[in-house]
Coordinates of C-alpha atoms in Angstrom, one line a residue:
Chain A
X1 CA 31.8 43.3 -92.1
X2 CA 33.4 40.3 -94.3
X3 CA 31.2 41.6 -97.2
X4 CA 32.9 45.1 -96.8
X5 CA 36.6 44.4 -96.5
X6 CA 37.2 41.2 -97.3
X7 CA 37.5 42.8 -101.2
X8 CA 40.2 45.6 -99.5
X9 CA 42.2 42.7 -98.5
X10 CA 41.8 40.6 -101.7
X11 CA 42.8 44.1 -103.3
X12 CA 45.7 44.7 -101.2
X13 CA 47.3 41.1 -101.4
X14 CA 46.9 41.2 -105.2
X15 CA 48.7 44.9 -105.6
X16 CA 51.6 43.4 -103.2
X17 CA 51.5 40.0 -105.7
X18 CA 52.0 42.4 -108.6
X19 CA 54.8 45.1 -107.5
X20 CA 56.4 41.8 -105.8
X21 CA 56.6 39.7 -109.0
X22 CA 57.9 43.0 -111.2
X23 CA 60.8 43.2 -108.6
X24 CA 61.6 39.8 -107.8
X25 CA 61.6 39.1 -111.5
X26 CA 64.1 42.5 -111.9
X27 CA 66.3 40.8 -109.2
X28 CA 66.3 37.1 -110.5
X29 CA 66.6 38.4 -114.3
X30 CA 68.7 41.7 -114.3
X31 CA 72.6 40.3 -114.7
X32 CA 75.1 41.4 -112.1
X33 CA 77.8 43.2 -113.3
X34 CA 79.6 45.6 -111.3
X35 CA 82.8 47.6 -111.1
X36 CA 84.1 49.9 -109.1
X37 CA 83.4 53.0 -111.3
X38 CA 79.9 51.8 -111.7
X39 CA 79.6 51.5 -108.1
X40 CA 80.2 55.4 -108.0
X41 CA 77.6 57.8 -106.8
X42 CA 76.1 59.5 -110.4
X43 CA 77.8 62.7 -109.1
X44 CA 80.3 63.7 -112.3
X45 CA 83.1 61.5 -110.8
X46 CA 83.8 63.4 -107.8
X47 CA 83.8 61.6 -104.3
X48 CA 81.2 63.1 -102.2
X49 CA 81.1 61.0 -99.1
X50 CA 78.2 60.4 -97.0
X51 CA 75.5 62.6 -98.8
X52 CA 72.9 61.6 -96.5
X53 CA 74.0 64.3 -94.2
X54 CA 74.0 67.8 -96.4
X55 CA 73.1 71.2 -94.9
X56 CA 68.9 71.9 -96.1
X57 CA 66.9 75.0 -96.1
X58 CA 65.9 75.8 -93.0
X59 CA 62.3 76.6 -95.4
X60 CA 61.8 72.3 -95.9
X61 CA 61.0 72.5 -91.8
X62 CA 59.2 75.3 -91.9
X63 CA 56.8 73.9 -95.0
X64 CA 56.1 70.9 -92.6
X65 CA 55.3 72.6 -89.5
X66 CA 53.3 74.5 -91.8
X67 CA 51.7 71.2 -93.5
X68 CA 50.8 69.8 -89.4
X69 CA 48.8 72.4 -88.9
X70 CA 46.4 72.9 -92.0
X71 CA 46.2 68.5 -92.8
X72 CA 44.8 68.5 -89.3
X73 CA 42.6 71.6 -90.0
X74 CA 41.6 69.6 -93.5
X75 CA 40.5 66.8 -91.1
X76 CA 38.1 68.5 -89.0
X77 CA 36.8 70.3 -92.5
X78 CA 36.2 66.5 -93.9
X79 CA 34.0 65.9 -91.2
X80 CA 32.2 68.7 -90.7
X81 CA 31.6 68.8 -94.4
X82 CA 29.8 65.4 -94.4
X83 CA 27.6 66.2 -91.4
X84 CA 27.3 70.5 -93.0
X85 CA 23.4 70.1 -93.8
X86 CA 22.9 68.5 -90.1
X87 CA 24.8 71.8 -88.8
X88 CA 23.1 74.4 -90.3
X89 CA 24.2 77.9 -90.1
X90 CA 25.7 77.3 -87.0
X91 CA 28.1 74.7 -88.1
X92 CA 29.4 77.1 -90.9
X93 CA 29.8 80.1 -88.4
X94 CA 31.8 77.9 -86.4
X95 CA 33.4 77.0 -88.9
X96 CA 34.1 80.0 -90.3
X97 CA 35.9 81.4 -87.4
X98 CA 37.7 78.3 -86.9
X99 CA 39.1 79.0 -91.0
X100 CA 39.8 82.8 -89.8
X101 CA 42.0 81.8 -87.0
X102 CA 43.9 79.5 -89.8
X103 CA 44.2 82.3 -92.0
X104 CA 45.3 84.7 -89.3
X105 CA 48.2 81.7 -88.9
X106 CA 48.6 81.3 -92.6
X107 CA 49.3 85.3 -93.3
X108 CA 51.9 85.0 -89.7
X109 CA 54.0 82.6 -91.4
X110 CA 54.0 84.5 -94.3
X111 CA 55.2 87.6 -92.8
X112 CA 57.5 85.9 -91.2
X113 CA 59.0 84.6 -94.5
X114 CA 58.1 80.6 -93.8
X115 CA 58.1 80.6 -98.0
X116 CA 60.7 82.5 -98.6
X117 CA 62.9 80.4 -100.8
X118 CA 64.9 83.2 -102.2
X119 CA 67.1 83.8 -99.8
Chain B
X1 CA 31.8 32.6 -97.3
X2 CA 29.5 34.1 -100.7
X3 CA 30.8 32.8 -103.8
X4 CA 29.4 35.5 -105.6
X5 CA 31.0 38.1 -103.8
X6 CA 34.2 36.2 -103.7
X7 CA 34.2 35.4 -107.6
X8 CA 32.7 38.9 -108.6
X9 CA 35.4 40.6 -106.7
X10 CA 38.0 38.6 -108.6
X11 CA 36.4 39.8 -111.8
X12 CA 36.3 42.8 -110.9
X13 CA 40.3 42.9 -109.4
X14 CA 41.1 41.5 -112.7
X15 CA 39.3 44.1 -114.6
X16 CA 41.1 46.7 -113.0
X17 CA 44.8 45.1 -113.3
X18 CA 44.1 44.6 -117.0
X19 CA 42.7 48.1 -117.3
X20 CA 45.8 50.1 -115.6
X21 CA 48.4 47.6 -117.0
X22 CA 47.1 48.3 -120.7
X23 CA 46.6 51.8 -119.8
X24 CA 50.1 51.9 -118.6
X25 CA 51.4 50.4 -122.3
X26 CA 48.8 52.7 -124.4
X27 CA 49.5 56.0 -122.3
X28 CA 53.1 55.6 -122.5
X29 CA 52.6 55.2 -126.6
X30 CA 49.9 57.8 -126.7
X31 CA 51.8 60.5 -124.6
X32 CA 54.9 59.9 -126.8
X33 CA 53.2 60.5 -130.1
X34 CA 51.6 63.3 -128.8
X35 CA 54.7 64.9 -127.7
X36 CA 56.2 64.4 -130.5
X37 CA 53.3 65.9 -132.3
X38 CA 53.7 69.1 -130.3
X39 CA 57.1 68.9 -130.6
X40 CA 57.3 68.8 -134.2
X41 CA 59.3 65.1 -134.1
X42 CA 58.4 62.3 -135.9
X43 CA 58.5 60.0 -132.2
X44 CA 59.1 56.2 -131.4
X45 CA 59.0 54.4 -134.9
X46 CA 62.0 52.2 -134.7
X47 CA 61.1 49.0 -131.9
X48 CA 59.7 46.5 -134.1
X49 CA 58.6 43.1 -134.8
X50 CA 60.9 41.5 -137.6
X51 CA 58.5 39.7 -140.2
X52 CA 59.4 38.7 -143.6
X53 CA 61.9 41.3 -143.4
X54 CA 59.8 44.0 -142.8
X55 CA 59.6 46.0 -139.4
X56 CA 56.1 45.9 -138.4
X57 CA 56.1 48.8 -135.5
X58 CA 52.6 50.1 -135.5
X59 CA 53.5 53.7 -135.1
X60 CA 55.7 53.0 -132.5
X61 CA 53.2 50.8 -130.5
X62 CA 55.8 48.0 -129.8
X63 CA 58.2 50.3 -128.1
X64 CA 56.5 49.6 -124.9
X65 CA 56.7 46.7 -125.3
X66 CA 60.3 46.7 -125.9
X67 CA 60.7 49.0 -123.0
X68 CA 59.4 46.5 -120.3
X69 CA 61.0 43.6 -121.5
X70 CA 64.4 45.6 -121.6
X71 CA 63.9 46.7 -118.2
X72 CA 63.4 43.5 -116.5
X73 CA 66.8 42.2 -118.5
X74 CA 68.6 45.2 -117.6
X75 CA 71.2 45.4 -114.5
X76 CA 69.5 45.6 -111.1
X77 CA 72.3 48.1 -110.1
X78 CA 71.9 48.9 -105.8
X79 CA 74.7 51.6 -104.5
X80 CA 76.9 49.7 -102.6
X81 CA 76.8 52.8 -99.9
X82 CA 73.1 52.6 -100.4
X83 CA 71.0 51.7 -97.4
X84 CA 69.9 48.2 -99.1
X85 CA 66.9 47.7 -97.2
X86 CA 65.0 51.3 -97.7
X87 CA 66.3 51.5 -101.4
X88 CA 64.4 48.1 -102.3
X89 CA 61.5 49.1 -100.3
X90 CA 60.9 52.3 -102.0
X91 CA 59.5 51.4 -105.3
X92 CA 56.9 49.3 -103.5
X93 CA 55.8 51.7 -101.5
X94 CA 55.6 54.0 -104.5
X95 CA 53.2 51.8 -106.8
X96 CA 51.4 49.2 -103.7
X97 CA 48.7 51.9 -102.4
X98 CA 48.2 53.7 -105.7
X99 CA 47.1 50.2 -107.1
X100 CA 44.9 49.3 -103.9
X101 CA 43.3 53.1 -104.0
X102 CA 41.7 52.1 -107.2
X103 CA 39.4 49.9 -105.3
X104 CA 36.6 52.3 -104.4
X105 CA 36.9 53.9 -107.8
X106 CA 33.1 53.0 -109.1
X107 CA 33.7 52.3 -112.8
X108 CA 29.5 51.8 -113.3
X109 CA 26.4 51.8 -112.3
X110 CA 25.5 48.6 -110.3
X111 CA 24.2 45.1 -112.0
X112 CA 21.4 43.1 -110.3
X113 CA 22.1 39.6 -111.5
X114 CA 18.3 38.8 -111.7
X115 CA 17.5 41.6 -114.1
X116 CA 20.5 41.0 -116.5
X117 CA 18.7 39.9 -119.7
X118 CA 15.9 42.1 -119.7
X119 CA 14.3 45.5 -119.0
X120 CA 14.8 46.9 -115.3
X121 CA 11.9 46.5 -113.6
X122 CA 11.0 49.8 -111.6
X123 CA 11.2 47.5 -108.3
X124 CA 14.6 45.4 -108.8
X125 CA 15.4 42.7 -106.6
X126 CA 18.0 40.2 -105.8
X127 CA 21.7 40.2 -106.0
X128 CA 23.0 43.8 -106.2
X129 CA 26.8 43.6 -107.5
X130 CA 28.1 47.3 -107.5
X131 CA 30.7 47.7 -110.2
X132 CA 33.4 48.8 -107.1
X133 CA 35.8 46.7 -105.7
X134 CA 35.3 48.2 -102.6
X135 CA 32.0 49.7 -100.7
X136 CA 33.4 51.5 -97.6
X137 CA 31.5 54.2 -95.2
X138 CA 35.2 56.2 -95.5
X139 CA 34.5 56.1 -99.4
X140 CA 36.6 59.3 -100.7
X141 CA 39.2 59.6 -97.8
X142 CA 40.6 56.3 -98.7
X143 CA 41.8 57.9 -101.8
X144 CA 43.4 60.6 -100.0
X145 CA 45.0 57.9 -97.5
X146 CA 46.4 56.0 -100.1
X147 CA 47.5 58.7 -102.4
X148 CA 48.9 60.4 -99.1
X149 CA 51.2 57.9 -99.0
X150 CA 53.1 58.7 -102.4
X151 CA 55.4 61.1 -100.4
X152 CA 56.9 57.9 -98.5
X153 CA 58.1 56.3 -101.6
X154 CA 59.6 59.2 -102.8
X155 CA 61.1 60.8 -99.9
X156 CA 63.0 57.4 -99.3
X157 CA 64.1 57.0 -102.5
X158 CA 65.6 60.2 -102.2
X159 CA 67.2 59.6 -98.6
X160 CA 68.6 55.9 -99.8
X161 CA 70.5 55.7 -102.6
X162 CA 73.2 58.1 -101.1
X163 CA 73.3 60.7 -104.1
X164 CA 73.2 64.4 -103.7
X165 CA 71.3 64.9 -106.5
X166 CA 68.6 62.2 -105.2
X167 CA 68.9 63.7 -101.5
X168 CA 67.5 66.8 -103.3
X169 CA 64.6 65.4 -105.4
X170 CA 63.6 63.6 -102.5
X171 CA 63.7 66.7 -100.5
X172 CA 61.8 68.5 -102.8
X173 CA 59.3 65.7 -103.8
X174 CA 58.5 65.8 -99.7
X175 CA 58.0 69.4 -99.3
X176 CA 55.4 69.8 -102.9
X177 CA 53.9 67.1 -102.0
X178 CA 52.7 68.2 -98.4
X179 CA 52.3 71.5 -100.0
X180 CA 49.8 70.0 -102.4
X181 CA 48.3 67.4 -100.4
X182 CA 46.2 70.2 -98.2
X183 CA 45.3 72.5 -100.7
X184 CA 43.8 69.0 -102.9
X185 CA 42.6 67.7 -100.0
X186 CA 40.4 70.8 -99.2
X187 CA 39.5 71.6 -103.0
X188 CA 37.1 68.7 -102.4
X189 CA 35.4 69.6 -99.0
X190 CA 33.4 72.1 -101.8
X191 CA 32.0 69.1 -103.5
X192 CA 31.6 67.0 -100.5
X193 CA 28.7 69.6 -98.5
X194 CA 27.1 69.5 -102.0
X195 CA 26.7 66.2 -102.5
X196 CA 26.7 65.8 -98.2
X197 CA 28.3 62.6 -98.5
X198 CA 32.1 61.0 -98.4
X199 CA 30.6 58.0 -100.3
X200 CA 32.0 58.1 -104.2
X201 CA 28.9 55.7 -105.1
X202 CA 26.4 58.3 -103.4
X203 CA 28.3 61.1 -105.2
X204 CA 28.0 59.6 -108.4
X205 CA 24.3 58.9 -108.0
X206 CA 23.5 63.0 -106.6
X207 CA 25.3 63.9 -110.1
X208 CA 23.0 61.5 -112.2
X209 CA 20.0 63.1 -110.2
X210 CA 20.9 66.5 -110.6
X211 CA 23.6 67.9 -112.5
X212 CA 27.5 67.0 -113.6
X213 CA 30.0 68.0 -110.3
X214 CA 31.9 70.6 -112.8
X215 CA 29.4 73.2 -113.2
X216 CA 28.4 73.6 -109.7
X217 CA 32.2 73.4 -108.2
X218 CA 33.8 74.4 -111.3
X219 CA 37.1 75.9 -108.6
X220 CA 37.5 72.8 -107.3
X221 CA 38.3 70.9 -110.3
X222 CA 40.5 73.5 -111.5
X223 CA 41.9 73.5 -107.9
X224 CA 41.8 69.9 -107.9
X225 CA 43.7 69.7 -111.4
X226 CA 46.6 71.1 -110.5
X227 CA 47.0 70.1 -107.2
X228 CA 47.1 66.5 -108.7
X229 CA 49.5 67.3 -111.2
X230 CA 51.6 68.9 -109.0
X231 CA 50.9 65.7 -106.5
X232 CA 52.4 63.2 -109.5
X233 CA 55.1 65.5 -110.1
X234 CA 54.5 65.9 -113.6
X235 CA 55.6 68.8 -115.8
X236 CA 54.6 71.9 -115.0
X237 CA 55.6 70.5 -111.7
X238 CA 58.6 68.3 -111.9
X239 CA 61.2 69.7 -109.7
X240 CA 61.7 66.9 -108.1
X241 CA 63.1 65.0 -111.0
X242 CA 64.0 68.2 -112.8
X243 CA 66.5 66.1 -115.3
X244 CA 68.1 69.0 -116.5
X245 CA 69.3 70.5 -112.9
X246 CA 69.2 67.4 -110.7
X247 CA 69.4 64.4 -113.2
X248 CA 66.6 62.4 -112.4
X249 CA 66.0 63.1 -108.9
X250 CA 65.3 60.5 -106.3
X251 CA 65.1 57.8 -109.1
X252 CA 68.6 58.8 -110.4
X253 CA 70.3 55.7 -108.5
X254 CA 67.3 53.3 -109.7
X255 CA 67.9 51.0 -112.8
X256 CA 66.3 48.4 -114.7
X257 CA 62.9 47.4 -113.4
X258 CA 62.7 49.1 -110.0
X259 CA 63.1 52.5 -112.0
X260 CA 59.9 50.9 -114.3
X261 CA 58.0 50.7 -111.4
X262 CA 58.2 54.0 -110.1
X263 CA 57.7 55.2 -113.3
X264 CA 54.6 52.3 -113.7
X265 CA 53.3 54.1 -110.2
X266 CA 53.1 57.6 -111.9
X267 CA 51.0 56.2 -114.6
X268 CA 48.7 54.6 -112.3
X269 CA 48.3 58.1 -110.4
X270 CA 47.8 59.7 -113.5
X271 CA 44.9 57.2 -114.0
X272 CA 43.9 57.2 -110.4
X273 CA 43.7 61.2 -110.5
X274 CA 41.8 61.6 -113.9
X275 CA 39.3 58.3 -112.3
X276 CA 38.8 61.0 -109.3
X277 CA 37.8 63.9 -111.9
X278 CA 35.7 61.7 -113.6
X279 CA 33.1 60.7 -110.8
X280 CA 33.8 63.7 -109.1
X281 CA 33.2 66.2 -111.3
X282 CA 31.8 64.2 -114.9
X283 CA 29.2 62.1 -113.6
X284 CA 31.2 59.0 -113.7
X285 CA 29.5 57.0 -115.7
X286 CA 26.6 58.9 -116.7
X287 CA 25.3 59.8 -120.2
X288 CA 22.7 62.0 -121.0
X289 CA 19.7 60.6 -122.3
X290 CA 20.6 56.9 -120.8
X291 CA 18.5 55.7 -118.2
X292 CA 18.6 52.4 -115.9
X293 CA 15.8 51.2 -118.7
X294 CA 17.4 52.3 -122.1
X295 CA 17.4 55.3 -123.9
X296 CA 15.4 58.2 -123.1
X297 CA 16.5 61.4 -125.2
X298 CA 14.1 63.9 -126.3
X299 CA 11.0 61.9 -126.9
X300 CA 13.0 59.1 -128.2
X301 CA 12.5 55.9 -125.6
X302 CA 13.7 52.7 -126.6
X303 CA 13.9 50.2 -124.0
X304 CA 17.1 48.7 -123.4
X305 CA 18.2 45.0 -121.6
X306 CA 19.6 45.5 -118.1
X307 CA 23.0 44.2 -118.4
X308 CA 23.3 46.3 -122.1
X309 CA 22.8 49.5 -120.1
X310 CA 25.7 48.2 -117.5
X311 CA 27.8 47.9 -120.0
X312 CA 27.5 50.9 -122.2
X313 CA 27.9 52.8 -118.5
X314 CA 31.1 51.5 -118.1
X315 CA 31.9 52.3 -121.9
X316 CA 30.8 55.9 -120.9
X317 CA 33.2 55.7 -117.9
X318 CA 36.4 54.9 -120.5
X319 CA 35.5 56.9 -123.0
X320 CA 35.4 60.2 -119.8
X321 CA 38.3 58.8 -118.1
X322 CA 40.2 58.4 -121.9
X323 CA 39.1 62.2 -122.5
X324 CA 40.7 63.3 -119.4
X325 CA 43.7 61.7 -119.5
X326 CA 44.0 63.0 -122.6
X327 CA 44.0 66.4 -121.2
X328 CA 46.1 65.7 -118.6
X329 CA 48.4 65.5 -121.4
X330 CA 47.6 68.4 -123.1
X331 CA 48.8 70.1 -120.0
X332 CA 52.2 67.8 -119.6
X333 CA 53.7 68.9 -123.0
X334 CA 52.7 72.4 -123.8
X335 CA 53.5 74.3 -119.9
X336 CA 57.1 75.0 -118.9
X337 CA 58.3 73.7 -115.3
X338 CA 57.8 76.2 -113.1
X339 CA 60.8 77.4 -110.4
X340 CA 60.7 75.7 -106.9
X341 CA 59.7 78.8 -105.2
X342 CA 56.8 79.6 -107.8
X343 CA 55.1 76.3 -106.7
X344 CA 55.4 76.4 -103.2
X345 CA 53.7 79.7 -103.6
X346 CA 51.2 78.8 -105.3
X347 CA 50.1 76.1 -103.4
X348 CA 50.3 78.1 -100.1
X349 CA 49.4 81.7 -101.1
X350 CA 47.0 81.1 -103.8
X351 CA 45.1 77.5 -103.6
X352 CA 45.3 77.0 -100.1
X353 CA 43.2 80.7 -99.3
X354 CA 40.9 80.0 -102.1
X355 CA 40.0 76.4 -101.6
X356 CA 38.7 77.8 -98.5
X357 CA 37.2 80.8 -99.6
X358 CA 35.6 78.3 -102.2
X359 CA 34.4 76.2 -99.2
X360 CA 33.0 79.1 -97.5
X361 CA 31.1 80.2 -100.8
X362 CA 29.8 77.1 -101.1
X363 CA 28.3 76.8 -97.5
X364 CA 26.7 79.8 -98.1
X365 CA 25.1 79.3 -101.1
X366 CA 23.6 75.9 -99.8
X367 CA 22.4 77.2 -96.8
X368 CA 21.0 80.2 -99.0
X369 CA 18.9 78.5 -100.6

């Protein structure tokens, strides 16, 4: 248990270390100098107020509705692809129907223009 | 607590750092040469080290150098309408789990400490050191989990620093991202019921036994290519920091050394992803005609010290990992960015349906025969 992810941590605390010192020594080194025209947004010189809040294709919401569905499909793949010679044929039939189903989804969204970022 | 695994670890934490950070330095020099090669240009030849008078910039090697050392003096300029909090964070979220994914990269064959300084006996014993930070029973998916992540650093970046333009890049560096991250994740499931393990150590070892990933799942790694190019937002699929429509992106509001790091991130992906290829589909660190005992290559056999075949193994994993990289940029300077639409539909109407067709191929064949 120790033996296993005792490294992972080591790993991890020495990757925050790094990114940590690059940054810290960015903010400690990095002279402050700022004006008001500086402190603009980079938008040609135009005040755009709050930008956080801009109308979005409706096709962004759709692509992660979309993305829910087939991760969690690529989950049950990953483990039925390390247990597939266990399974046999009948794991792949199952398997097979259960990718149909997806597909039948996949082609529905398309027809009903999910990707459709022409419009 | 084991002192060897505690020291070996550090060795082998420190071999890694050393390896991206000079990879980062090198790649950045070697992908500028080579673009300007393709392009025509003569490149970097200016940064310089002043001796005697005379400029001494190694084809441009010291720019790099120049680069870093500018960007930790430069301004460390934060919107003042920024979310502070969210716009410091990103850049560590970016480049933290790309680093720690490298840990259960296996960069060569083990070492048994016992055998170093002479001929592998055919029953080895002792202390098994696997050249891998890491040996987990999740093996491959942590790779996925901690690329997976990439998205967050982006997509707050974007959402941050108050900026249209980085809104935008962030929105469109979430939604190619997902887009990618199925269609990569299930190139693999292919390779994975071939070699029927998640382990990358196993998969490495089924490759040595019977033959290199890429012939046998030769879609995947194409599928696999692109969806990890597309993944690290390079060109041909850099829409999200498109610098001629959206000017940067989601690291548009980003200066100094917090810009450096997310571009330092992308480096280490690049070297992550082409790592992946390699013991995926390359046989890690195999060479044909090298066995655990020496060389064995067409009735030539000359027996070889333990710890000499270790390290020409991990010599054979650089030289692979060097090779691909070097394709990867191939690909980055000769293929126009594609439109935002194109690669959305590519990723959902034509690698999603054949990664699967590809899996079901695959499952049949096996079973087949």
């Amino acid at each position: 248990m120790v033996a296993t992810y005792l490294p992972l941590l080591i790993m991890i605390l020495v990757a925050v270390a790094l990114a940590l010192t690059l940054f810290l020594l960015a903010v400690v080194l990095g002279n402050k100098n700022m004006t008001p025209e500086k402190a603009m947004p980079y938008e040609s010189g135009q005040s755009t107020g709050d930008a956080r809040h801009i109308r979005l294709s409706l096709t962004f919401f759709l692509t992660a509705i979309v993305f829910t569905v087939f991760d969690i499909e690529a989950v049950f793949l990953f483990a039925w692809a390390a247990m597939f010679r266990e399974l046999g044929w009948f794991g792949l039939m199952e398997m097979v129907a259960f990718m149909l189903i997806l597909g039948v989804t996949l082609v529905y969204a398309f027809r009903k223009g999910a990707f459709e970022w022409e419009k | 607590m084991d002192m060897i695994l505690l020291v070996s670890t550090l060795i082998k934490i420190a071999f890694i750092l050393v390896l991206i950070l000079t990879f980062n330095v090198v790649l950045l020099w070697v992908e500028r040469r080579l673009a300007a090669m393709i392009q025509d240009r003569i490149g970097p030849v200016r940064a310089g080290i002043p001796i005697f008078g005379y400029n001494l910039a190694l084809k441009g090697l010291v720019q790099p150098v120049a680069d870093a050392i500018k960007s930790l003096w430069k301004e460390d300029f934060v919107p003042p309408n920024a979310d502070k909090f969210l716009h410091a964070m990103a850049p560590l979220v970016a480049v933290i789990p790309v680093i720690v994914a490298f840990a259960v990269i296996p960069f060569g064959s083990s070492l048994y400490l016992n055998h170093a300084f002479e001929v592998l006996p055919p029953e080895p014993t002792g202390r098994v050191i696997p050249l891998q930070v890491a040996t987990m029973n999740f093996g491959i998916l942590f790779v996925f989990a901690m690329g997976g992540t990439g998205v967050v650093g982006s997509a707050i970046a974007g959402y941050s620093s108050n900026n249209k333009f980085s809104l935008v890049g962030g929105l469109r560096a979430a939604g190619q991202m997902v887009s990618y991250e199925v269609a990569l994740g299930l190139s693999l499931v292919g390779c994975f019921m071939l070699y029927n393990t998640l382990l990358i150590e196993d998969m490495v070892r089924w490759q040595i036994e019977n033959v290199w990933g890429i012939f046998l799942q030769p879609i995947a790694f194409i599928l696999f290519l692109t969806g990890s190019t597309a993944e690290m937002k390079r060109v041909p699929f850099d829409v999200p920091e498109a610098e001629a429509e959206i000017v940067g992106g989601f690291v548009l509001e980003y200066s100094g050394m917090k810009f450096a790091i997310f571009k330092m991130g992308e480096y280490f992906e690049l070297v992550l992803a082409s790592a992946v290829i390699v013991v995926l589909f390359l046989g890690g660190h195999h060479l044909p005609g090298l066995t655990d005992r020496g060389i064995d290559f067409l009735g030539f056999a000359q027996p070889l010290w333990h710890g000499a075949v270790v390290a020409i193994h991990l010599g054979v994993f650089l030289v692979k990992l060097v090779l691909v990289l070097w394709l990867q940029f191939m690909i980055r300077w000769t293929i126009p960015r594609f439109r935002y639409d194109q690669i959305m539909k590519l990723s959902w109407r034509y690698m999603l349906p054949l990664a699967l067709l590809n899996i079901f191929v695959t499952g049949v064949v096996i079973m087949a025969l």
